[in-house]
PDB file of C-alpha atoms in Angstrom:
ATOM      1  CA  UNK A   1       0.010 -37.601  -7.334  1.00  0.00           C
ATOM      2  CA  UNK A   2      -0.136 -40.062 -10.247  1.00  0.00           C
ATOM      3  CA  UNK A   3       0.153 -42.896  -7.714  1.00  0.00           C
ATOM      4  CA  UNK A   4      -2.794 -41.651  -5.641  1.00  0.00           C
ATOM      5  CA  UNK A   5      -0.853 -39.436  -3.252  1.00  0.00           C
ATOM      6  CA  UNK A   6      -2.303 -36.267  -1.775  1.00  0.00           C
ATOM      7  CA  UNK A   7      -1.862 -32.955  -3.524  1.00  0.00           C
ATOM      8  CA  UNK A   8       0.070 -30.657  -1.191  1.00  0.00           C
ATOM      9  CA  UNK A   9       1.454 -27.143  -1.376  1.00  0.00           C
ATOM     10  CA  UNK A  10       4.610 -28.416  -3.066  1.00  0.00           C
ATOM     11  CA  UNK A  11       2.547 -29.080  -6.212  1.00  0.00           C
ATOM     12  CA  UNK A  12       1.397 -25.480  -6.426  1.00  0.00           C
ATOM     13  CA  UNK A  13       2.917 -23.508  -9.288  1.00  0.00           C
ATOM     14  CA  UNK A  14       4.171 -20.860  -6.856  1.00  0.00           C
ATOM     15  CA  UNK A  15       6.417 -23.315  -4.990  1.00  0.00           C
ATOM     16  CA  UNK A  16       9.284 -22.258  -7.278  1.00  0.00           C
ATOM     17  CA  UNK A  17       8.795 -18.626  -6.288  1.00  0.00           C
ATOM     18  CA  UNK A  18       8.939 -19.547  -2.595  1.00  0.00           C
ATOM     19  CA  UNK A  19      12.004 -21.707  -3.190  1.00  0.00           C
ATOM     20  CA  UNK A  20      13.631 -18.665  -4.796  1.00  0.00           C
ATOM     21  CA  UNK A  21      12.703 -16.477  -1.812  1.00  0.00           C
ATOM     22  CA  UNK A  22      14.214 -18.978   0.618  1.00  0.00           C
ATOM     23  CA  UNK A  23      17.336 -19.508  -1.491  1.00  0.00           C
ATOM     24  CA  UNK A  24      17.876 -15.754  -1.741  1.00  0.00           C
ATOM     25  CA  UNK A  25      17.494 -15.320   2.007  1.00  0.00           C
ATOM     26  CA  UNK A  26      20.008 -18.087   2.682  1.00  0.00           C
ATOM     27  CA  UNK A  27      22.440 -16.680   0.090  1.00  0.00           C
ATOM     28  CA  UNK A  28      22.234 -13.216   1.673  1.00  0.00           C
ATOM     29  CA  UNK A  29      22.685 -14.647   5.192  1.00  0.00           C
ATOM     30  CA  UNK A  30      19.195 -13.559   6.232  1.00  0.00           C
ATOM     31  CA  UNK A  31      16.796 -15.534   8.393  1.00  0.00           C
ATOM     32  CA  UNK A  32      14.291 -17.632   6.500  1.00  0.00           C
ATOM     33  CA  UNK A  33      11.689 -17.244   9.225  1.00  0.00           C
ATOM     34  CA  UNK A  34       9.098 -14.693   8.148  1.00  0.00           C
ATOM     35  CA  UNK A  35      10.351 -14.540   4.556  1.00  0.00           C
ATOM     36  CA  UNK A  36       6.797 -13.986   3.264  1.00  0.00           C
ATOM     37  CA  UNK A  37       6.210 -10.954   5.481  1.00  0.00           C
ATOM     38  CA  UNK A  38       6.357  -7.599   3.752  1.00  0.00           C
ATOM     39  CA  UNK A  39       9.093  -6.226   6.017  1.00  0.00           C
ATOM     40  CA  UNK A  40      11.466  -9.169   5.387  1.00  0.00           C
ATOM     41  CA  UNK A  41      14.529  -8.118   3.344  1.00  0.00           C
ATOM     42  CA  UNK A  42      13.655 -10.621   0.584  1.00  0.00           C
ATOM     43  CA  UNK A  43      10.230  -9.053   0.070  1.00  0.00           C
ATOM     44  CA  UNK A  44      11.713  -5.565   0.193  1.00  0.00           C
ATOM     45  CA  UNK A  45      14.119  -6.466  -2.632  1.00  0.00           C
ATOM     46  CA  UNK A  46      11.308  -8.027  -4.666  1.00  0.00           C
ATOM     47  CA  UNK A  47       9.159  -4.909  -4.243  1.00  0.00           C
ATOM     48  CA  UNK A  48      12.006  -2.582  -5.264  1.00  0.00           C
ATOM     49  CA  UNK A  49      12.923  -4.743  -8.247  1.00  0.00           C
ATOM     50  CA  UNK A  50       9.328  -4.885  -9.493  1.00  0.00           C
ATOM     51  CA  UNK A  51       9.003  -1.117  -9.169  1.00  0.00           C
ATOM     52  CA  UNK A  52      12.264  -0.518 -11.039  1.00  0.00           C
ATOM     53  CA  UNK A  53      11.475  -3.034 -13.782  1.00  0.00           C
ATOM     54  CA  UNK A  54       7.893  -1.944 -14.385  1.00  0.00           C
ATOM     55  CA  UNK A  55       8.388   1.790 -13.991  1.00  0.00           C
ATOM     56  CA  UNK A  56       5.268   1.894 -11.839  1.00  0.00           C
ATOM     57  CA  UNK A  57       4.963   5.205 -10.047  1.00  0.00           C
ATOM     58  CA  UNK A  58       3.246   6.271  -6.856  1.00  0.00           C
ATOM     59  CA  UNK A  59       0.222   7.926  -8.435  1.00  0.00           C
ATOM     60  CA  UNK A  60      -0.453   4.988 -10.723  1.00  0.00           C
ATOM     61  CA  UNK A  61      -0.224   2.633  -7.744  1.00  0.00           C
ATOM     62  CA  UNK A  62      -2.793   4.824  -6.000  1.00  0.00           C
ATOM     63  CA  UNK A  63      -5.258   4.520  -8.886  1.00  0.00           C
ATOM     64  CA  UNK A  64      -4.661   0.773  -9.233  1.00  0.00           C
ATOM     65  CA  UNK A  65      -5.148   0.366  -5.480  1.00  0.00           C
ATOM     66  CA  UNK A  66      -8.414   2.291  -5.775  1.00  0.00           C
ATOM     67  CA  UNK A  67      -9.592  -0.128  -8.479  1.00  0.00           C
ATOM     68  CA  UNK A  68      -8.966  -2.982  -6.060  1.00  0.00           C
ATOM     69  CA  UNK A  69     -10.674  -1.189  -3.187  1.00  0.00           C
ATOM     70  CA  UNK A  70     -13.899  -0.490  -5.123  1.00  0.00           C
ATOM     71  CA  UNK A  71     -14.411  -4.083  -6.275  1.00  0.00           C
ATOM     72  CA  UNK A  72     -17.681  -5.394  -4.845  1.00  0.00           C
ATOM     73  CA  UNK A  73     -16.026  -8.559  -3.538  1.00  0.00           C
ATOM     74  CA  UNK A  74     -13.846  -6.468  -1.185  1.00  0.00           C
ATOM     75  CA  UNK A  75     -16.678  -4.528   0.460  1.00  0.00           C
ATOM     76  CA  UNK A  76     -16.917  -6.839   3.499  1.00  0.00           C
ATOM     77  CA  UNK A  77     -13.168  -6.736   4.048  1.00  0.00           C
ATOM     78  CA  UNK A  78     -13.124  -2.937   3.797  1.00  0.00           C
ATOM     79  CA  UNK A  79     -15.982  -2.630   6.267  1.00  0.00           C
ATOM     80  CA  UNK A  80     -14.123  -4.880   8.720  1.00  0.00           C
ATOM     81  CA  UNK A  81     -10.902  -2.875   8.188  1.00  0.00           C
ATOM     82  CA  UNK A  82     -12.772   0.374   8.838  1.00  0.00           C
ATOM     83  CA  UNK A  83     -14.320  -0.947  12.050  1.00  0.00           C
ATOM     84  CA  UNK A  84     -10.945  -2.267  13.249  1.00  0.00           C
ATOM     85  CA  UNK A  85      -9.245   1.028  12.414  1.00  0.00           C
ATOM     86  CA  UNK A  86     -11.898   2.987  14.330  1.00  0.00           C
ATOM     87  CA  UNK A  87     -11.781   0.629  17.327  1.00  0.00           C
ATOM     88  CA  UNK A  88      -8.027   1.073  17.598  1.00  0.00           C
ATOM     89  CA  UNK A  89      -8.580   4.830  17.882  1.00  0.00           C
ATOM     90  CA  UNK A  90     -11.552   4.659  20.261  1.00  0.00           C
ATOM     91  CA  UNK A  91     -10.032   2.019  22.551  1.00  0.00           C
ATOM     92  CA  UNK A  92      -6.275   2.674  22.395  1.00  0.00           C
ATOM     93  CA  UNK A  93      -5.573  -0.030  24.996  1.00  0.00           C
ATOM     94  CA  UNK A  94      -8.156  -2.476  23.637  1.00  0.00           C
ATOM     95  CA  UNK A  95      -7.762  -5.557  21.462  1.00  0.00           C
ATOM     96  CA  UNK A  96      -7.120  -3.450  18.334  1.00  0.00           C
ATOM     97  CA  UNK A  97      -4.460  -1.285  20.014  1.00  0.00           C
ATOM     98  CA  UNK A  98      -2.018   0.134  17.485  1.00  0.00           C
ATOM     99  CA  UNK A  99      -3.892  -1.220  14.446  1.00  0.00           C
ATOM    100  CA  UNK A 100      -4.547   2.197  12.877  1.00  0.00           C
ATOM    101  CA  UNK A 101      -0.985   3.414  13.336  1.00  0.00           C
ATOM    102  CA  UNK A 102       0.519   0.166  12.057  1.00  0.00           C
ATOM    103  CA  UNK A 103      -1.672   0.187   8.941  1.00  0.00           C
ATOM    104  CA  UNK A 104      -0.607   3.761   8.195  1.00  0.00           C
ATOM    105  CA  UNK A 105       3.043   2.720   8.566  1.00  0.00           C
ATOM    106  CA  UNK A 106       2.510  -0.365   6.381  1.00  0.00           C
ATOM    107  CA  UNK A 107       0.825   1.626   3.606  1.00  0.00           C
ATOM    108  CA  UNK A 108       3.375   4.442   3.690  1.00  0.00           C
ATOM    109  CA  UNK A 109       6.169   1.874   3.445  1.00  0.00           C
ATOM    110  CA  UNK A 110       4.469   0.121   0.535  1.00  0.00           C
ATOM    111  CA  UNK A 111       3.895   3.424  -1.258  1.00  0.00           C
ATOM    112  CA  UNK A 112       7.496   4.527  -0.580  1.00  0.00           C
ATOM    113  CA  UNK A 113       8.732   1.395  -2.314  1.00  0.00           C
ATOM    114  CA  UNK A 114       6.979   2.502  -5.515  1.00  0.00           C
ATOM    115  CA  UNK A 115       8.823   5.826  -5.561  1.00  0.00           C
ATOM    116  CA  UNK A 116      12.166   6.314  -7.312  1.00  0.00           C
ATOM    117  CA  UNK A 117      15.090   6.310  -4.854  1.00  0.00           C
ATOM    118  CA  UNK A 118      15.754  10.024  -5.467  1.00  0.00           C
ATOM    119  CA  UNK A 119      12.218  10.934  -4.390  1.00  0.00           C
ATOM    120  CA  UNK A 120      11.595   8.337  -1.696  1.00  0.00           C
ATOM    121  CA  UNK A 121      13.751   9.906   1.017  1.00  0.00           C
ATOM    122  CA  UNK A 122      12.699  13.526   0.514  1.00  0.00           C
ATOM    123  CA  UNK A 123      10.067  15.612   2.271  1.00  0.00           C
ATOM    124  CA  UNK A 124       8.247  15.962  -1.052  1.00  0.00           C
ATOM    125  CA  UNK A 125       8.260  12.163  -1.493  1.00  0.00           C
ATOM    126  CA  UNK A 126       6.843  11.672   1.981  1.00  0.00           C
ATOM    127  CA  UNK A 127       4.189  14.322   1.307  1.00  0.00           C
ATOM    128  CA  UNK A 128       3.135  12.657  -1.975  1.00  0.00           C
ATOM    129  CA  UNK A 129       2.690   9.227  -0.443  1.00  0.00           C
ATOM    130  CA  UNK A 130       0.888  10.697   2.579  1.00  0.00           C
ATOM    131  CA  UNK A 131      -1.489  12.496   0.215  1.00  0.00           C
ATOM    132  CA  UNK A 132      -2.121   9.339  -1.827  1.00  0.00           C
ATOM    133  CA  UNK A 133      -2.855   7.372   1.354  1.00  0.00           C
ATOM    134  CA  UNK A 134      -5.109  10.092   2.763  1.00  0.00           C
ATOM    135  CA  UNK A 135      -7.094  10.337  -0.468  1.00  0.00           C
ATOM    136  CA  UNK A 136      -7.492   6.571  -0.768  1.00  0.00           C
ATOM    137  CA  UNK A 137      -8.578   6.210   2.855  1.00  0.00           C
ATOM    138  CA  UNK A 138     -10.962   9.177   2.693  1.00  0.00           C
ATOM    139  CA  UNK A 139     -12.485   8.102  -0.614  1.00  0.00           C
ATOM    140  CA  UNK A 140     -12.894   4.565   0.709  1.00  0.00           C
ATOM    141  CA  UNK A 141     -14.738   5.803   3.817  1.00  0.00           C
ATOM    142  CA  UNK A 142     -16.907   8.026   1.625  1.00  0.00           C
ATOM    143  CA  UNK A 143     -17.665   5.117  -0.717  1.00  0.00           C
ATOM    144  CA  UNK A 144     -18.608   2.836   2.183  1.00  0.00           C
ATOM    145  CA  UNK A 145     -20.887   5.532   3.623  1.00  0.00           C
ATOM    146  CA  UNK A 146     -22.577   6.656   0.410  1.00  0.00           C
ATOM    147  CA  UNK A 147     -22.033   3.969  -2.202  1.00  0.00           C
ATOM    148  CA  UNK A 148     -21.205   6.715  -4.715  1.00  0.00           C
ATOM    149  CA  UNK A 149     -18.513   4.984  -6.745  1.00  0.00           C
ATOM    150  CA  UNK A 150     -18.548   7.446  -9.654  1.00  0.00           C
ATOM    151  CA  UNK A 151     -17.945  10.545  -7.494  1.00  0.00           C
ATOM    152  CA  UNK A 152     -15.272   8.963  -5.297  1.00  0.00           C
ATOM    153  CA  UNK A 153     -13.473   7.560  -8.351  1.00  0.00           C
ATOM    154  CA  UNK A 154     -13.485  11.014  -9.974  1.00  0.00           C
ATOM    155  CA  UNK A 155     -11.960  12.419  -6.792  1.00  0.00           C
ATOM    156  CA  UNK A 156      -9.172   9.822  -6.724  1.00  0.00           C
ATOM    157  CA  UNK A 157      -8.412  10.413 -10.411  1.00  0.00           C
ATOM    158  CA  UNK A 158      -8.423  14.183  -9.878  1.00  0.00           C
ATOM    159  CA  UNK A 159      -5.815  13.953  -7.133  1.00  0.00           C
ATOM    160  CA  UNK A 160      -3.712  11.647  -9.309  1.00  0.00           C
ATOM    161  CA  UNK A 161      -3.550  14.306 -11.991  1.00  0.00           C
ATOM    162  CA  UNK A 162      -2.706  17.109  -9.568  1.00  0.00           C
ATOM    163  CA  UNK A 163      -0.043  15.108  -7.740  1.00  0.00           C
ATOM    164  CA  UNK A 164       1.976  14.904 -10.943  1.00  0.00           C
ATOM    165  CA  UNK A 165       2.767  18.618 -10.656  1.00  0.00           C
ATOM    166  CA  UNK A 166       6.319  19.287  -9.482  1.00  0.00           C
ATOM    167  CA  UNK A 167       6.695  19.965  -5.747  1.00  0.00           C
ATOM    168  CA  UNK A 168       7.351  23.472  -4.513  1.00  0.00           C
ATOM    169  CA  UNK A 169      11.014  23.954  -3.614  1.00  0.00           C
ATOM    170  CA  UNK A 170      11.740  24.732   0.018  1.00  0.00           C
ATOM    171  CA  UNK A 171       8.658  22.853   1.246  1.00  0.00           C
ATOM    172  CA  UNK A 172       8.446  21.338   4.700  1.00  0.00           C
ATOM    173  CA  UNK A 173      11.073  18.844   5.781  1.00  0.00           C
ATOM    174  CA  UNK A 174      10.243  15.281   6.799  1.00  0.00           C
ATOM    175  CA  UNK A 175       8.673  15.333  10.249  1.00  0.00           C
ATOM    176  CA  UNK A 176       7.747  19.037  10.152  1.00  0.00           C
ATOM    177  CA  UNK A 177       4.400  20.163  11.525  1.00  0.00           C
ATOM    178  CA  UNK A 178       3.255  21.664   8.219  1.00  0.00           C
ATOM    179  CA  UNK A 179       0.435  19.922   6.393  1.00  0.00           C
ATOM    180  CA  UNK A 180       1.852  17.165   4.129  1.00  0.00           C
ATOM    181  CA  UNK A 181       1.027  17.689   0.480  1.00  0.00           C
ATOM    182  CA  UNK A 182       0.106  21.372   1.008  1.00  0.00           C
ATOM    183  CA  UNK A 183       1.634  22.153  -2.403  1.00  0.00           C
ATOM    184  CA  UNK A 184      -0.743  19.746  -4.153  1.00  0.00           C
ATOM    185  CA  UNK A 185      -4.129  20.941  -5.357  1.00  0.00           C
ATOM    186  CA  UNK A 186      -7.338  19.256  -6.408  1.00  0.00           C
ATOM    187  CA  UNK A 187      -8.400  19.475 -10.061  1.00  0.00           C
ATOM    188  CA  UNK A 188     -12.050  20.390 -10.555  1.00  0.00           C
TER     189      UNK A 188
END
């Protein structure tokens, strides 16, 4: 650079992070292709480690995600996401086929990674993350339709408080037809 060369990605301060990702993948005998994708084992380990080190829990992640969603600069992206989600449901064989289902899977996986290992693989853990996702998605649609940020934010915060109640023992098992999160109530 000092000699007039072009500035490339290698000069970015995150190149060390990516070098670490690649080195870890090689050390673990994992493919390096796709190492930046969320489902790659390297990214899964990073997500788990960050959750364990920070003590971030599912409900807090939901509220922080909501703060990101309501930022004015994301409105166009959210509108596009909503249209794509709807098109994948209306035209199941169309160009957006599977988009809605894959985004649900992606979000549930991301939310699962914020849960402690003892909760993550339980029916109650699945119900909590399904509830958080449903509330975020519903509040986002409501916000896009009405612009009422104060009311939708109160709703998200209300569910956060109620989801901290302990789950009812003997609730539905993972994959059961009962309504996920039925044991959780809204605070008024």
